[in-house]
Amino acid sequence: MLKDHAKVMQAIAASGEVIGRKKLQKMIYISKKLSFPFGEKFQFHFYGPYSEELTVQVEELCNMRFLEEVKEKKGGYYQYRYTVTDNGKEFLSESHVDIPNLQECLTDMNSQNARFLELVSTVLFFDNLPKEEVQEKIFTLKSKQRYTTEEIDSAYEYIAMLKEKAELQ
């Protein structure tokens, strides 16, 4: 059980700090699709792939004081910042979770905005379909986001780049 928790903590530690619940969800989902060993189950939700399991794990890690969650008011909504605490770092050092190449991918993903990661994760969610069908799904399911064809092309290019980073040994 705590092995999965440790992997989530490793992801946040590798990122330094993750700003936003949606962003954290997308980063873990994309990592999983890149074949990193995350076991959380995801389903399609309002903002793309979402895992209730991951939400619960993060809440438990905060309750155990392994993660710090800082809630900030941003205009009309709240934003959450996640960092690993000293207790969390100690737990991580004892859990011996080592995921090669994860840090490079997560650092890059963490530099992207949540909107783009939502697009990337949505493309990956439908990766069994031809690109044209994926594009149609995005235009339909994500019409409020108003993604462009160019942004979708950028998402495919970004996925290819991440796959290369993930495979480098």
PDB file of C-alpha atoms in Angstrom:
ATOM      1  CA  MET A   1       0.000   0.000   0.000  1.00  0.00           C
ATOM      2  CA  LEU A   2       2.582   2.569   1.047  1.00  0.00           C
ATOM      3  CA  LYS A   3       4.698   1.703  -1.989  1.00  0.00           C
ATOM      4  CA  ASP A   4       2.191   3.531  -4.207  1.00  0.00           C
ATOM      5  CA  HIS A   5       2.177   6.434  -1.757  1.00  0.00           C
ATOM      6  CA  ALA A   6       5.974   6.530  -1.901  1.00  0.00           C
ATOM      7  CA  LYS A   7       5.881   6.703  -5.717  1.00  0.00           C
ATOM      8  CA  VAL A   8       3.551   9.706  -5.577  1.00  0.00           C
ATOM      9  CA  MET A   9       5.847  11.360  -3.031  1.00  0.00           C
ATOM     10  CA  GLN A  10       8.843  10.584  -5.258  1.00  0.00           C
ATOM     11  CA  ALA A  11       7.065  12.316  -8.137  1.00  0.00           C
ATOM     12  CA  ILE A  12       6.438  15.438  -6.054  1.00  0.00           C
ATOM     13  CA  ALA A  13       9.975  15.375  -4.627  1.00  0.00           C
ATOM     14  CA  ALA A  14      11.418  15.049  -8.141  1.00  0.00           C
ATOM     15  CA  SER A  15       9.352  18.068  -9.200  1.00  0.00           C
ATOM     16  CA  GLY A  16      10.374  20.149  -6.199  1.00  0.00           C
ATOM     17  CA  GLU A  17       6.881  21.574  -5.852  1.00  0.00           C
ATOM     18  CA  VAL A  18       3.682  20.974  -7.764  1.00  0.00           C
ATOM     19  CA  ILE A  19       1.192  23.827  -7.984  1.00  0.00           C
ATOM     20  CA  GLY A  20      -2.359  22.657  -8.583  1.00  0.00           C
ATOM     21  CA  ARG A  21      -4.339  19.499  -7.993  1.00  0.00           C
ATOM     22  CA  LYS A  22      -5.235  19.237 -11.670  1.00  0.00           C
ATOM     23  CA  LYS A  23      -1.586  19.581 -12.648  1.00  0.00           C
ATOM     24  CA  LEU A  24      -0.541  16.826 -10.229  1.00  0.00           C
ATOM     25  CA  GLN A  25      -3.243  14.514 -11.616  1.00  0.00           C
ATOM     26  CA  LYS A  26      -2.080  15.134 -15.177  1.00  0.00           C
ATOM     27  CA  MET A  27       1.617  14.692 -14.341  1.00  0.00           C
ATOM     28  CA  ILE A  28       0.987  11.300 -12.711  1.00  0.00           C
ATOM     29  CA  TYR A  29      -1.317  10.172 -15.525  1.00  0.00           C
ATOM     30  CA  ILE A  30       1.150  11.173 -18.241  1.00  0.00           C
ATOM     31  CA  SER A  31       3.956   9.451 -16.316  1.00  0.00           C
ATOM     32  CA  LYS A  32       1.866   6.289 -16.097  1.00  0.00           C
ATOM     33  CA  LYS A  33       1.196   6.427 -19.860  1.00  0.00           C
ATOM     34  CA  LEU A  34       4.962   6.760 -20.385  1.00  0.00           C
ATOM     35  CA  SER A  35       5.273   3.372 -18.602  1.00  0.00           C
ATOM     36  CA  PHE A  36       6.502   4.701 -15.278  1.00  0.00           C
ATOM     37  CA  PRO A  37       5.291   2.339 -12.508  1.00  0.00           C
ATOM     38  CA  PHE A  38       2.246   4.191 -11.185  1.00  0.00           C
ATOM     39  CA  GLY A  39      -0.678   1.928 -10.330  1.00  0.00           C
ATOM     40  CA  GLU A  40      -3.516   4.403  -9.891  1.00  0.00           C
ATOM     41  CA  LYS A  41      -6.624   3.859 -12.002  1.00  0.00           C
ATOM     42  CA  PHE A  42      -7.842   6.820 -14.055  1.00  0.00           C
ATOM     43  CA  GLN A  43     -11.135   7.553 -15.760  1.00  0.00           C
ATOM     44  CA  PHE A  44     -12.122  10.392 -18.033  1.00  0.00           C
ATOM     45  CA  HIS A  45     -13.516  13.353 -16.127  1.00  0.00           C
ATOM     46  CA  PHE A  46     -14.291  17.055 -16.705  1.00  0.00           C
ATOM     47  CA  TYR A  47     -10.624  18.057 -16.982  1.00  0.00           C
ATOM     48  CA  GLY A  48      -9.370  14.903 -18.641  1.00  0.00           C
ATOM     49  CA  PRO A  49      -8.042  11.772 -16.927  1.00  0.00           C
ATOM     50  CA  TYR A  50      -8.669  11.767 -13.164  1.00  0.00           C
ATOM     51  CA  SER A  51      -7.889   9.299 -10.381  1.00  0.00           C
ATOM     52  CA  GLU A  52      -9.919   9.167  -7.185  1.00  0.00           C
ATOM     53  CA  GLU A  53      -7.190   6.842  -5.841  1.00  0.00           C
ATOM     54  CA  LEU A  54      -4.559   9.526  -6.367  1.00  0.00           C
ATOM     55  CA  THR A  55      -6.739  12.129  -4.646  1.00  0.00           C
ATOM     56  CA  VAL A  56      -7.102   9.842  -1.619  1.00  0.00           C
ATOM     57  CA  GLN A  57      -3.372   9.040  -1.556  1.00  0.00           C
ATOM     58  CA  VAL A  58      -2.442  12.723  -1.565  1.00  0.00           C
ATOM     59  CA  GLU A  59      -4.940  13.382   1.218  1.00  0.00           C
ATOM     60  CA  GLU A  60      -3.487  10.500   3.258  1.00  0.00           C
ATOM     61  CA  LEU A  61       0.080  11.724   2.678  1.00  0.00           C
ATOM     62  CA  CYS A  62      -0.945  15.167   3.905  1.00  0.00           C
ATOM     63  CA  ASN A  63      -2.627  13.622   6.970  1.00  0.00           C
ATOM     64  CA  MET A  64       0.572  11.652   7.703  1.00  0.00           C
ATOM     65  CA  ARG A  65       2.487  14.934   7.354  1.00  0.00           C
ATOM     66  CA  PHE A  66       4.635  13.505   4.553  1.00  0.00           C
ATOM     67  CA  LEU A  67       3.283  16.123   2.143  1.00  0.00           C
ATOM     68  CA  GLU A  68       2.535  19.749   2.800  1.00  0.00           C
ATOM     69  CA  GLU A  69      -0.522  21.195   1.094  1.00  0.00           C
ATOM     70  CA  VAL A  70      -0.742  24.976   1.026  1.00  0.00           C
ATOM     71  CA  LYS A  71      -4.098  26.424  -0.036  1.00  0.00           C
ATOM     72  CA  GLU A  72      -3.901  29.844  -1.707  1.00  0.00           C
ATOM     73  CA  LYS A  73      -6.777  32.039  -2.830  1.00  0.00           C
ATOM     74  CA  LYS A  74      -6.364  33.042  -6.477  1.00  0.00           C
ATOM     75  CA  GLY A  75      -9.125  35.350  -7.587  1.00  0.00           C
ATOM     76  CA  GLY A  76     -12.302  33.300  -7.532  1.00  0.00           C
ATOM     77  CA  TYR A  77     -10.744  29.914  -6.774  1.00  0.00           C
ATOM     78  CA  TYR A  78      -8.252  28.139  -4.534  1.00  0.00           C
ATOM     79  CA  GLN A  79      -4.944  26.753  -5.707  1.00  0.00           C
ATOM     80  CA  TYR A  80      -2.992  24.062  -3.879  1.00  0.00           C
ATOM     81  CA  ARG A  81       0.788  23.727  -3.616  1.00  0.00           C
ATOM     82  CA  TYR A  82       2.376  20.401  -2.762  1.00  0.00           C
ATOM     83  CA  THR A  83       5.848  19.803  -1.358  1.00  0.00           C
ATOM     84  CA  VAL A  84       7.437  16.873   0.460  1.00  0.00           C
ATOM     85  CA  THR A  85       8.052  17.565   4.161  1.00  0.00           C
ATOM     86  CA  ASP A  86      11.162  16.563   6.103  1.00  0.00           C
ATOM     87  CA  ASN A  87       9.215  13.581   7.500  1.00  0.00           C
ATOM     88  CA  GLY A  88       8.290  12.685   3.945  1.00  0.00           C
ATOM     89  CA  LYS A  89      11.906  12.890   2.797  1.00  0.00           C
ATOM     90  CA  GLU A  90      12.925  10.600   5.647  1.00  0.00           C
ATOM     91  CA  PHE A  91      10.180   8.114   4.713  1.00  0.00           C
ATOM     92  CA  LEU A  92      11.237   8.286   1.058  1.00  0.00           C
ATOM     93  CA  SER A  93      14.871   7.558   1.914  1.00  0.00           C
ATOM     94  CA  GLU A  94      13.742   4.424   3.775  1.00  0.00           C
ATOM     95  CA  SER A  95      11.278   3.287   1.105  1.00  0.00           C
ATOM     96  CA  HIS A  96      14.000   2.893  -1.563  1.00  0.00           C
ATOM     97  CA  VAL A  97      11.763   4.031  -4.415  1.00  0.00           C
ATOM     98  CA  ASP A  98      13.936   4.715  -7.416  1.00  0.00           C
ATOM     99  CA  ILE A  99      12.308   5.384 -10.753  1.00  0.00           C
ATOM    100  CA  PRO A 100      14.981   6.028 -13.410  1.00  0.00           C
ATOM    101  CA  ASN A 101      14.391   8.997 -15.740  1.00  0.00           C
ATOM    102  CA  LEU A 102      11.282  10.089 -13.852  1.00  0.00           C
ATOM    103  CA  GLN A 103      12.805  13.341 -12.613  1.00  0.00           C
ATOM    104  CA  GLU A 104      13.704  14.571 -16.116  1.00  0.00           C
ATOM    105  CA  CYS A 105      10.165  13.975 -17.373  1.00  0.00           C
ATOM    106  CA  LEU A 106       8.448  15.435 -14.318  1.00  0.00           C
ATOM    107  CA  THR A 107      10.664  18.517 -14.243  1.00  0.00           C
ATOM    108  CA  ASP A 108       9.696  19.198 -17.836  1.00  0.00           C
ATOM    109  CA  MET A 109       5.989  18.531 -17.229  1.00  0.00           C
ATOM    110  CA  ASN A 110       6.033  20.738 -14.140  1.00  0.00           C
ATOM    111  CA  SER A 111       7.283  23.636 -16.289  1.00  0.00           C
ATOM    112  CA  GLN A 112       4.176  23.347 -18.494  1.00  0.00           C
ATOM    113  CA  ASN A 113       0.829  24.923 -17.638  1.00  0.00           C
ATOM    114  CA  ALA A 114      -2.107  22.806 -16.456  1.00  0.00           C
ATOM    115  CA  ARG A 115      -4.149  23.601 -19.581  1.00  0.00           C
ATOM    116  CA  PHE A 116      -1.470  22.108 -21.851  1.00  0.00           C
ATOM    117  CA  LEU A 117      -1.021  19.067 -19.592  1.00  0.00           C
ATOM    118  CA  GLU A 118      -4.806  18.577 -19.716  1.00  0.00           C
ATOM    119  CA  LEU A 119      -4.558  18.461 -23.506  1.00  0.00           C
ATOM    120  CA  VAL A 120      -1.552  16.095 -23.455  1.00  0.00           C
ATOM    121  CA  SER A 121      -3.261  13.737 -21.008  1.00  0.00           C
ATOM    122  CA  THR A 122      -6.457  13.782 -23.088  1.00  0.00           C
ATOM    123  CA  VAL A 123      -4.484  12.888 -26.228  1.00  0.00           C
ATOM    124  CA  LEU A 124      -2.868  10.023 -24.306  1.00  0.00           C
ATOM    125  CA  PHE A 125      -6.238   8.856 -22.953  1.00  0.00           C
ATOM    126  CA  PHE A 126      -7.408   8.301 -26.529  1.00  0.00           C
ATOM    127  CA  ASP A 127      -4.054   7.031 -27.840  1.00  0.00           C
ATOM    128  CA  ASN A 128      -5.727   3.923 -29.288  1.00  0.00           C
ATOM    129  CA  LEU A 129      -7.512   6.102 -31.854  1.00  0.00           C
ATOM    130  CA  PRO A 130      -6.172   7.704 -35.051  1.00  0.00           C
ATOM    131  CA  LYS A 131      -5.019  11.306 -34.669  1.00  0.00           C
ATOM    132  CA  GLU A 132      -7.998  12.685 -36.618  1.00  0.00           C
ATOM    133  CA  GLU A 133     -10.467  10.970 -34.257  1.00  0.00           C
ATOM    134  CA  VAL A 134      -8.534  12.168 -31.210  1.00  0.00           C
ATOM    135  CA  GLN A 135      -8.713  15.693 -32.582  1.00  0.00           C
ATOM    136  CA  GLU A 136     -12.489  15.406 -33.084  1.00  0.00           C
ATOM    137  CA  LYS A 137     -12.925  14.104 -29.521  1.00  0.00           C
ATOM    138  CA  ILE A 138     -10.907  17.035 -28.181  1.00  0.00           C
ATOM    139  CA  PHE A 139     -12.938  19.542 -30.184  1.00  0.00           C
ATOM    140  CA  THR A 140     -16.148  17.932 -28.852  1.00  0.00           C
ATOM    141  CA  LEU A 141     -15.258  17.058 -25.237  1.00  0.00           C
ATOM    142  CA  LYS A 142     -13.050  20.083 -24.660  1.00  0.00           C
ATOM    143  CA  SER A 143     -14.935  22.695 -26.674  1.00  0.00           C
ATOM    144  CA  LYS A 144     -14.817  25.207 -23.808  1.00  0.00           C
ATOM    145  CA  GLN A 145     -11.018  25.013 -23.789  1.00  0.00           C
ATOM    146  CA  ARG A 146     -10.919  26.029 -27.456  1.00  0.00           C
ATOM    147  CA  TYR A 147      -7.823  24.004 -28.286  1.00  0.00           C
ATOM    148  CA  THR A 148      -6.443  24.625 -31.759  1.00  0.00           C
ATOM    149  CA  THR A 149      -5.107  22.129 -34.282  1.00  0.00           C
ATOM    150  CA  GLU A 150      -1.648  23.640 -33.671  1.00  0.00           C
ATOM    151  CA  GLU A 151      -1.947  22.996 -29.914  1.00  0.00           C
ATOM    152  CA  ILE A 152      -2.956  19.390 -30.579  1.00  0.00           C
ATOM    153  CA  ASP A 153       0.050  18.985 -32.894  1.00  0.00           C
ATOM    154  CA  SER A 154       2.230  20.453 -30.134  1.00  0.00           C
ATOM    155  CA  ALA A 155       0.785  17.925 -27.674  1.00  0.00           C
ATOM    156  CA  TYR A 156       1.761  15.043 -29.992  1.00  0.00           C
ATOM    157  CA  GLU A 157       5.277  16.483 -30.374  1.00  0.00           C
ATOM    158  CA  TYR A 158       5.553  16.916 -26.613  1.00  0.00           C
ATOM    159  CA  ILE A 159       4.492  13.300 -26.025  1.00  0.00           C
ATOM    160  CA  ALA A 160       7.156  12.090 -28.469  1.00  0.00           C
ATOM    161  CA  MET A 161       9.798  14.167 -26.668  1.00  0.00           C
ATOM    162  CA  LEU A 162       8.717  12.823 -23.251  1.00  0.00           C
ATOM    163  CA  LYS A 163       8.830   9.235 -24.549  1.00  0.00           C
ATOM    164  CA  GLU A 164      12.438   9.820 -25.616  1.00  0.00           C
ATOM    165  CA  LYS A 165      13.323  11.211 -22.166  1.00  0.00           C
ATOM    166  CA  ALA A 166      11.588   8.286 -20.464  1.00  0.00           C
ATOM    167  CA  GLU A 167      13.533   5.736 -22.466  1.00  0.00           C
ATOM    168  CA  LEU A 168      16.997   7.253 -21.995  1.00  0.00           C
ATOM    169  CA  GLN A 169      19.017   5.054 -19.681  1.00  0.00           C
TER     170      GLN A 169
END
